[in-house]
Amino acid sequence: MGDDTDYWPGHRVELYPTTTTLRGITVDCIRIRALSPKALPAAEPDEKTPSKETRRDPNRLPPAAPGLYILPCRPRDKRPATANSLKEATTDPNIISEWWRQQPDNNIAIATGAASGIFVVDVDGLDAEALLRQLEVELGPCRGVEVITARGRHIYFRWPHDPVRNSAGKIARHIDMRGEGGYVLSPPSIRPTGRPYCWSVNSATQIADAPGWLLSKQKGATASATSSSEWRTLVYGVSEGARDCGVAELAGHLLRHNINPFVVVGLLQSWNATHCTPPLPSGEVESIV
């Protein structure tokens, strides 16, 4: 079925021998066809053939990471579906079940920070992957439990002794950190394109400690000077994939010039609403600042 990988998993199929013609030559081959519904015996539900409801069940999180705080986000969206955003993240299975009973298509978000005991490195795009590979060659591997995202991957690490704040571009351009006050979408959440987030086949099986160099850089790294043309492009507006980094760059510039933090938050909330496509959740802007 081409690249439609969602078609065959969970479907009963029938293999049958036949012939076909290739460049005028008749050859033997095997064809595949789906069995008609009448031919299918009633199947017992199991892990290999999950129903739609089972696939979306937020309680079906990796066994290596219990106790994660969960938050519903809108279907095919990153915006929280609750009135109080991240403040309502919980581990209570009754509350979680009720959220998805009311809206089974909600995406699943995991709150990062001390409560969940994790932080996440967001590697966003091919350029970010190249920069991370360069850092790994110089400083050592950066491996952990991984999720495949729309343009890159999330790498999960155990919460360290020193707190990790949300940041954008401190490790390298388009490599962001989701720490205290942040969250990430978890499999099997659905992207706007209809494709799901998924656990990487190369993923580690246990959430491990982050490499020391990563923690050192997130605490002490500074961004290189931004040129006038880069500022002009940034102020004009950014799209998904560059929003977090853009907010962080503008916030750092304003704060270094002694602008009151409350004024910075207000200015960036307005910039986010009018110049980010789509806008970030307001709570995420505050967390970055």
Tab-separated table of C-alpha atoms in Angstrom:
chain	number	residue	atom	x	y	z
A	1	MET	CA	0.000	0.000	0.000
A	2	GLY	CA	2.879	2.393	-0.730
A	3	ASP	CA	3.897	4.348	2.359
A	4	ASP	CA	0.552	3.863	4.088
A	5	THR	CA	2.051	1.863	6.949
A	6	ASP	CA	-1.137	2.067	9.013
A	7	TYR	CA	-3.042	-0.172	6.602
A	8	TRP	CA	-1.709	-3.693	7.235
A	9	PRO	CA	-0.858	-3.876	10.985
A	10	GLY	CA	-3.702	-5.613	12.827
A	11	HIS	CA	-5.355	-6.859	9.583
A	12	ARG	CA	-5.781	-10.526	8.683
A	13	VAL	CA	-4.489	-11.156	5.156
A	14	GLU	CA	-4.477	-14.061	2.745
A	15	LEU	CA	-1.474	-15.084	0.626
A	16	TYR	CA	-2.213	-16.880	-2.638
A	17	PRO	CA	-0.040	-18.026	-5.580
A	18	THR	CA	-0.725	-16.604	-9.001
A	19	THR	CA	1.116	-15.378	-12.092
A	20	THR	CA	1.820	-11.979	-13.569
A	21	THR	CA	3.497	-10.616	-16.686
A	22	LEU	CA	6.710	-8.592	-16.502
A	23	ARG	CA	8.112	-7.226	-19.769
A	24	GLY	CA	6.219	-9.868	-21.751
A	25	ILE	CA	7.356	-12.769	-19.546
A	26	THR	CA	4.898	-14.703	-17.370
A	27	VAL	CA	6.305	-15.304	-13.861
A	28	ASP	CA	5.038	-16.915	-10.674
A	29	CYS	CA	4.310	-14.592	-7.743
A	30	ILE	CA	2.533	-14.348	-4.404
A	31	ARG	CA	-0.265	-11.813	-3.941
A	32	ILE	CA	-1.694	-10.433	-0.732
A	33	ARG	CA	-5.319	-9.576	-0.128
A	34	ALA	CA	-7.275	-8.681	2.972
A	35	LEU	CA	-9.812	-11.246	4.100
A	36	SER	CA	-13.408	-10.103	3.953
A	37	PRO	CA	-14.977	-9.281	7.347
A	38	LYS	CA	-17.178	-12.388	7.049
A	39	ALA	CA	-14.082	-14.594	6.822
A	40	LEU	CA	-12.519	-13.209	9.992
A	41	PRO	CA	-13.083	-15.079	13.255
A	42	ALA	CA	-13.758	-12.961	16.312
A	43	ALA	CA	-10.373	-11.959	17.692
A	44	GLU	CA	-9.506	-11.692	21.340
A	45	PRO	CA	-8.133	-8.230	22.179
A	46	ASP	CA	-4.390	-8.294	22.770
A	47	GLU	CA	-1.325	-6.087	22.634
A	48	LYS	CA	-0.641	-6.947	18.990
A	49	THR	CA	-3.990	-5.778	17.634
A	50	PRO	CA	-4.955	-2.767	19.764
A	51	SER	CA	-8.254	-1.051	19.214
A	52	LYS	CA	-8.390	2.680	18.516
A	53	GLU	CA	-9.365	3.285	22.136
A	54	THR	CA	-6.491	1.131	23.427
A	55	ARG	CA	-3.945	2.892	21.217
A	56	ARG	CA	-4.990	6.266	22.646
A	57	ASP	CA	-5.088	5.089	26.297
A	58	PRO	CA	-2.686	7.423	28.142
A	59	ASN	CA	-2.221	4.848	30.895
A	60	ARG	CA	-0.359	2.644	28.378
A	61	LEU	CA	2.973	4.401	28.960
A	62	PRO	CA	6.359	2.668	28.790
A	63	PRO	CA	6.879	0.399	31.833
A	64	ALA	CA	10.377	1.871	32.222
A	65	ALA	CA	8.885	5.219	33.211
A	66	PRO	CA	6.097	4.928	35.820
A	67	GLY	CA	4.742	7.925	37.702
A	68	LEU	CA	4.780	10.377	34.816
A	69	TYR	CA	2.418	13.338	35.111
A	70	ILE	CA	-0.075	13.339	32.247
A	71	LEU	CA	-1.946	16.185	30.564
A	72	PRO	CA	-4.432	16.041	27.668
A	73	CYS	CA	-3.781	18.185	24.598
A	74	ARG	CA	-6.252	18.959	21.838
A	75	PRO	CA	-6.606	16.383	19.032
A	76	ARG	CA	-3.710	16.640	16.549
A	77	ASP	CA	-2.420	19.671	18.457
A	78	LYS	CA	0.157	20.639	21.096
A	79	ARG	CA	-2.131	23.013	22.976
A	80	PRO	CA	-3.419	21.786	26.370
A	81	ALA	CA	-7.068	20.739	26.467
A	82	THR	CA	-7.543	21.736	30.111
A	83	ALA	CA	-8.550	25.138	31.464
A	84	ASN	CA	-5.475	25.497	33.682
A	85	SER	CA	-2.950	24.017	31.267
A	86	LEU	CA	0.053	22.325	32.852
A	87	LYS	CA	-1.199	22.941	36.401
A	88	GLU	CA	-3.709	20.107	35.928
A	89	ALA	CA	-1.146	17.437	34.991
A	90	THR	CA	-1.680	14.398	37.204
A	91	THR	CA	-0.840	10.746	37.834
A	92	ASP	CA	-4.369	9.970	39.088
A	93	PRO	CA	-5.695	7.185	36.812
A	94	ASN	CA	-9.320	8.131	37.504
A	95	ILE	CA	-8.836	11.725	36.341
A	96	ILE	CA	-6.816	10.578	33.329
A	97	SER	CA	-9.451	8.033	32.325
A	98	GLU	CA	-12.189	10.642	32.609
A	99	TRP	CA	-10.298	13.068	30.373
A	100	TRP	CA	-10.076	10.476	27.604
A	101	ARG	CA	-13.607	9.238	28.179
A	102	GLN	CA	-14.805	12.759	27.404
A	103	GLN	CA	-12.512	13.167	24.380
A	104	PRO	CA	-10.862	9.918	23.184
A	105	ASP	CA	-8.981	11.741	20.404
A	106	ASN	CA	-7.010	14.028	22.725
A	107	ASN	CA	-3.252	13.903	22.378
A	108	ILE	CA	-1.165	12.762	25.345
A	109	ALA	CA	1.351	15.134	26.946
A	110	ILE	CA	3.920	14.256	29.599
A	111	ALA	CA	4.907	17.003	32.031
A	112	THR	CA	8.665	17.294	32.384
A	113	GLY	CA	10.365	18.316	35.608
A	114	ALA	CA	11.053	17.062	39.111
A	115	ALA	CA	7.545	15.672	39.672
A	116	SER	CA	7.762	13.311	36.692
A	117	GLY	CA	11.475	12.747	37.282
A	118	ILE	CA	12.491	13.434	33.670
A	119	PHE	CA	13.673	16.108	31.296
A	120	VAL	CA	13.677	15.906	27.505
A	121	VAL	CA	16.071	17.054	24.798
A	122	ASP	CA	14.186	18.176	21.673
A	123	VAL	CA	16.304	17.679	18.532
A	124	ASP	CA	14.380	19.589	15.875
A	125	GLY	CA	15.468	19.036	12.279
A	126	LEU	CA	18.388	17.777	10.203
A	127	ASP	CA	20.628	20.719	11.107
A	128	ALA	CA	20.079	20.000	14.794
A	129	GLU	CA	20.882	16.312	14.241
A	130	ALA	CA	24.140	17.249	12.533
A	131	LEU	CA	25.115	19.573	15.390
A	132	LEU	CA	24.282	16.911	17.978
A	133	ARG	CA	26.376	14.316	16.127
A	134	GLN	CA	29.283	16.757	16.138
A	135	LEU	CA	28.927	17.250	19.893
A	136	GLU	CA	28.799	13.482	20.416
A	137	VAL	CA	32.020	13.015	18.457
A	138	GLU	CA	33.744	15.668	20.552
A	139	LEU	CA	32.214	14.990	23.984
A	140	GLY	CA	30.586	11.557	24.069
A	141	PRO	CA	27.285	9.846	23.233
A	142	CYS	CA	23.873	11.311	24.026
A	143	ARG	CA	21.554	8.288	24.069
A	144	GLY	CA	18.323	7.535	25.895
A	145	VAL	CA	14.680	6.634	25.477
A	146	GLU	CA	13.687	8.294	22.192
A	147	VAL	CA	10.471	9.391	20.489
A	148	ILE	CA	10.242	10.151	16.776
A	149	THR	CA	8.625	13.563	16.192
A	150	ALA	CA	7.543	15.447	13.073
A	151	ARG	CA	11.044	16.715	12.233
A	152	GLY	CA	13.368	14.996	14.679
A	153	ARG	CA	13.242	13.271	18.028
A	154	HIS	CA	12.817	13.674	21.771
A	155	ILE	CA	15.439	12.104	24.055
A	156	TYR	CA	14.289	11.352	27.625
A	157	PHE	CA	16.683	11.552	30.584
A	158	ARG	CA	16.388	11.027	34.319
A	159	TRP	CA	15.941	14.203	36.378
A	160	PRO	CA	19.363	15.334	37.672
A	161	HIS	CA	20.381	16.722	41.046
A	162	ASP	CA	20.487	20.294	39.715
A	163	PRO	CA	17.224	21.557	38.169
A	164	VAL	CA	16.870	21.804	34.399
A	165	ARG	CA	14.965	24.799	33.035
A	166	ASN	CA	13.178	25.045	29.724
A	167	SER	CA	15.536	26.560	27.180
A	168	ALA	CA	15.897	26.953	23.441
A	169	GLY	CA	19.171	26.733	21.539
A	170	LYS	CA	21.511	26.583	24.554
A	171	ILE	CA	22.978	23.211	23.586
A	172	ALA	CA	23.029	24.095	19.875
A	173	ARG	CA	20.684	25.818	17.457
A	174	HIS	CA	17.287	24.039	17.359
A	175	ILE	CA	18.258	21.719	20.215
A	176	ASP	CA	15.920	22.655	23.052
A	177	MET	CA	15.430	21.457	26.622
A	178	ARG	CA	12.099	20.638	28.264
A	179	GLY	CA	12.582	20.798	32.020
A	180	GLU	CA	10.697	22.250	34.956
A	181	GLY	CA	7.412	23.738	33.781
A	182	GLY	CA	7.519	22.098	30.348
A	183	TYR	CA	5.854	19.194	28.583
A	184	VAL	CA	6.182	17.048	25.465
A	185	LEU	CA	3.710	15.033	23.428
A	186	SER	CA	3.968	11.293	23.898
A	187	PRO	CA	3.157	8.355	21.626
A	188	PRO	CA	0.625	7.568	20.323
A	189	SER	CA	-0.321	11.257	19.971
A	190	ILE	CA	-1.210	12.300	16.426
A	191	ARG	CA	0.495	15.093	14.489
A	192	PRO	CA	-1.527	17.549	12.377
A	193	THR	CA	-0.536	15.473	9.319
A	194	GLY	CA	-2.246	12.395	10.765
A	195	ARG	CA	1.021	10.582	11.493
A	196	PRO	CA	1.582	9.386	15.081
A	197	TYR	CA	4.447	10.096	17.435
A	198	CYS	CA	6.193	6.757	18.036
A	199	TRP	CA	8.904	5.213	20.188
A	200	SER	CA	12.119	4.811	18.223
A	201	VAL	CA	13.231	1.261	17.381
A	202	ASN	CA	16.740	2.394	18.401
A	203	SER	CA	15.502	3.661	21.739
A	204	ALA	CA	17.004	2.615	25.046
A	205	THR	CA	14.771	0.481	27.258
A	206	GLN	CA	15.353	2.480	30.439
A	207	ILE	CA	15.420	6.213	31.103
A	208	ALA	CA	19.032	6.883	32.062
A	209	ASP	CA	21.138	9.716	33.447
A	210	ALA	CA	22.103	12.427	30.989
A	211	PRO	CA	25.748	12.726	29.952
A	212	GLY	CA	27.684	15.185	32.077
A	213	TRP	CA	28.611	17.389	29.133
A	214	LEU	CA	24.929	17.910	28.269
A	215	LEU	CA	24.100	19.108	31.778
A	216	SER	CA	27.164	21.364	31.813
A	217	LYS	CA	26.234	22.981	28.523
A	218	GLN	CA	22.618	23.579	29.505
A	219	LYS	CA	23.817	25.399	32.618
A	220	GLY	CA	26.650	27.417	31.133
A	221	ALA	CA	26.381	27.652	27.355
A	222	THR	CA	25.756	31.023	25.770
A	223	ALA	CA	24.447	31.746	22.312
A	224	SER	CA	26.654	33.410	19.727
A	225	ALA	CA	25.974	37.022	18.785
A	226	THR	CA	22.903	37.477	16.590
A	227	SER	CA	23.383	39.572	13.445
A	228	SER	CA	21.107	42.446	12.407
A	229	SER	CA	19.689	40.419	9.518
A	230	GLU	CA	18.873	37.541	11.899
A	231	TRP	CA	17.089	39.941	14.266
A	232	ARG	CA	15.106	41.353	11.347
A	233	THR	CA	14.034	37.882	10.222
A	234	LEU	CA	13.162	36.850	13.764
A	235	VAL	CA	11.056	39.921	14.541
A	236	TYR	CA	9.175	39.502	11.255
A	237	GLY	CA	7.883	36.110	12.402
A	238	VAL	CA	8.659	32.404	12.749
A	239	SER	CA	6.846	29.128	12.113
A	240	GLU	CA	6.618	25.855	14.026
A	241	GLY	CA	10.069	24.468	14.751
A	242	ALA	CA	11.639	27.891	15.385
A	243	ARG	CA	9.154	29.389	17.859
A	244	ASP	CA	10.796	28.270	21.119
A	245	CYS	CA	14.230	29.370	19.968
A	246	GLY	CA	12.787	32.705	18.789
A	247	VAL	CA	11.097	33.409	22.125
A	248	ALA	CA	14.291	32.509	23.989
A	249	GLU	CA	16.472	34.765	21.823
A	250	LEU	CA	14.140	37.756	22.169
A	251	ALA	CA	13.697	37.185	25.905
A	252	GLY	CA	17.458	36.959	26.475
A	253	HIS	CA	18.061	40.142	24.490
A	254	LEU	CA	15.439	42.105	26.414
A	255	LEU	CA	16.451	40.785	29.837
A	256	ARG	CA	20.132	41.547	29.197
A	257	HIS	CA	19.046	45.154	28.567
A	258	ASN	CA	17.372	45.262	31.992
A	259	ILE	CA	13.790	45.188	30.750
A	260	ASN	CA	11.456	44.196	33.583
A	261	PRO	CA	10.609	40.439	33.301
A	262	PHE	CA	6.864	41.128	33.477
A	263	VAL	CA	7.205	43.546	30.564
A	264	VAL	CA	9.227	40.935	28.655
A	265	VAL	CA	6.525	38.305	29.159
A	266	GLY	CA	3.822	40.734	27.993
A	267	LEU	CA	5.763	41.773	24.899
A	268	LEU	CA	6.570	38.207	23.923
A	269	GLN	CA	2.995	37.058	24.470
A	270	SER	CA	1.891	39.707	21.958
A	271	TRP	CA	4.686	38.802	19.519
A	272	ASN	CA	3.829	35.127	19.859
A	273	ALA	CA	0.133	35.741	19.157
A	274	THR	CA	0.760	37.826	16.037
A	275	HIS	CA	4.042	36.551	14.587
A	276	CYS	CA	4.262	32.820	15.414
A	277	THR	CA	2.566	30.300	13.129
A	278	PRO	CA	0.847	28.737	14.986
A	279	PRO	CA	1.232	30.582	18.325
A	280	LEU	CA	2.759	28.724	21.261
A	281	PRO	CA	0.575	28.131	24.328
A	282	SER	CA	0.853	31.189	26.578
A	283	GLY	CA	2.094	29.024	29.439
A	284	GLU	CA	4.990	27.777	27.314
A	285	VAL	CA	6.067	31.347	26.532
A	286	GLU	CA	6.120	32.117	30.257
A	287	SER	CA	8.133	28.938	30.961
A	288	ILE	CA	10.775	29.844	28.372
A	289	VAL	CA	11.158	33.386	29.733
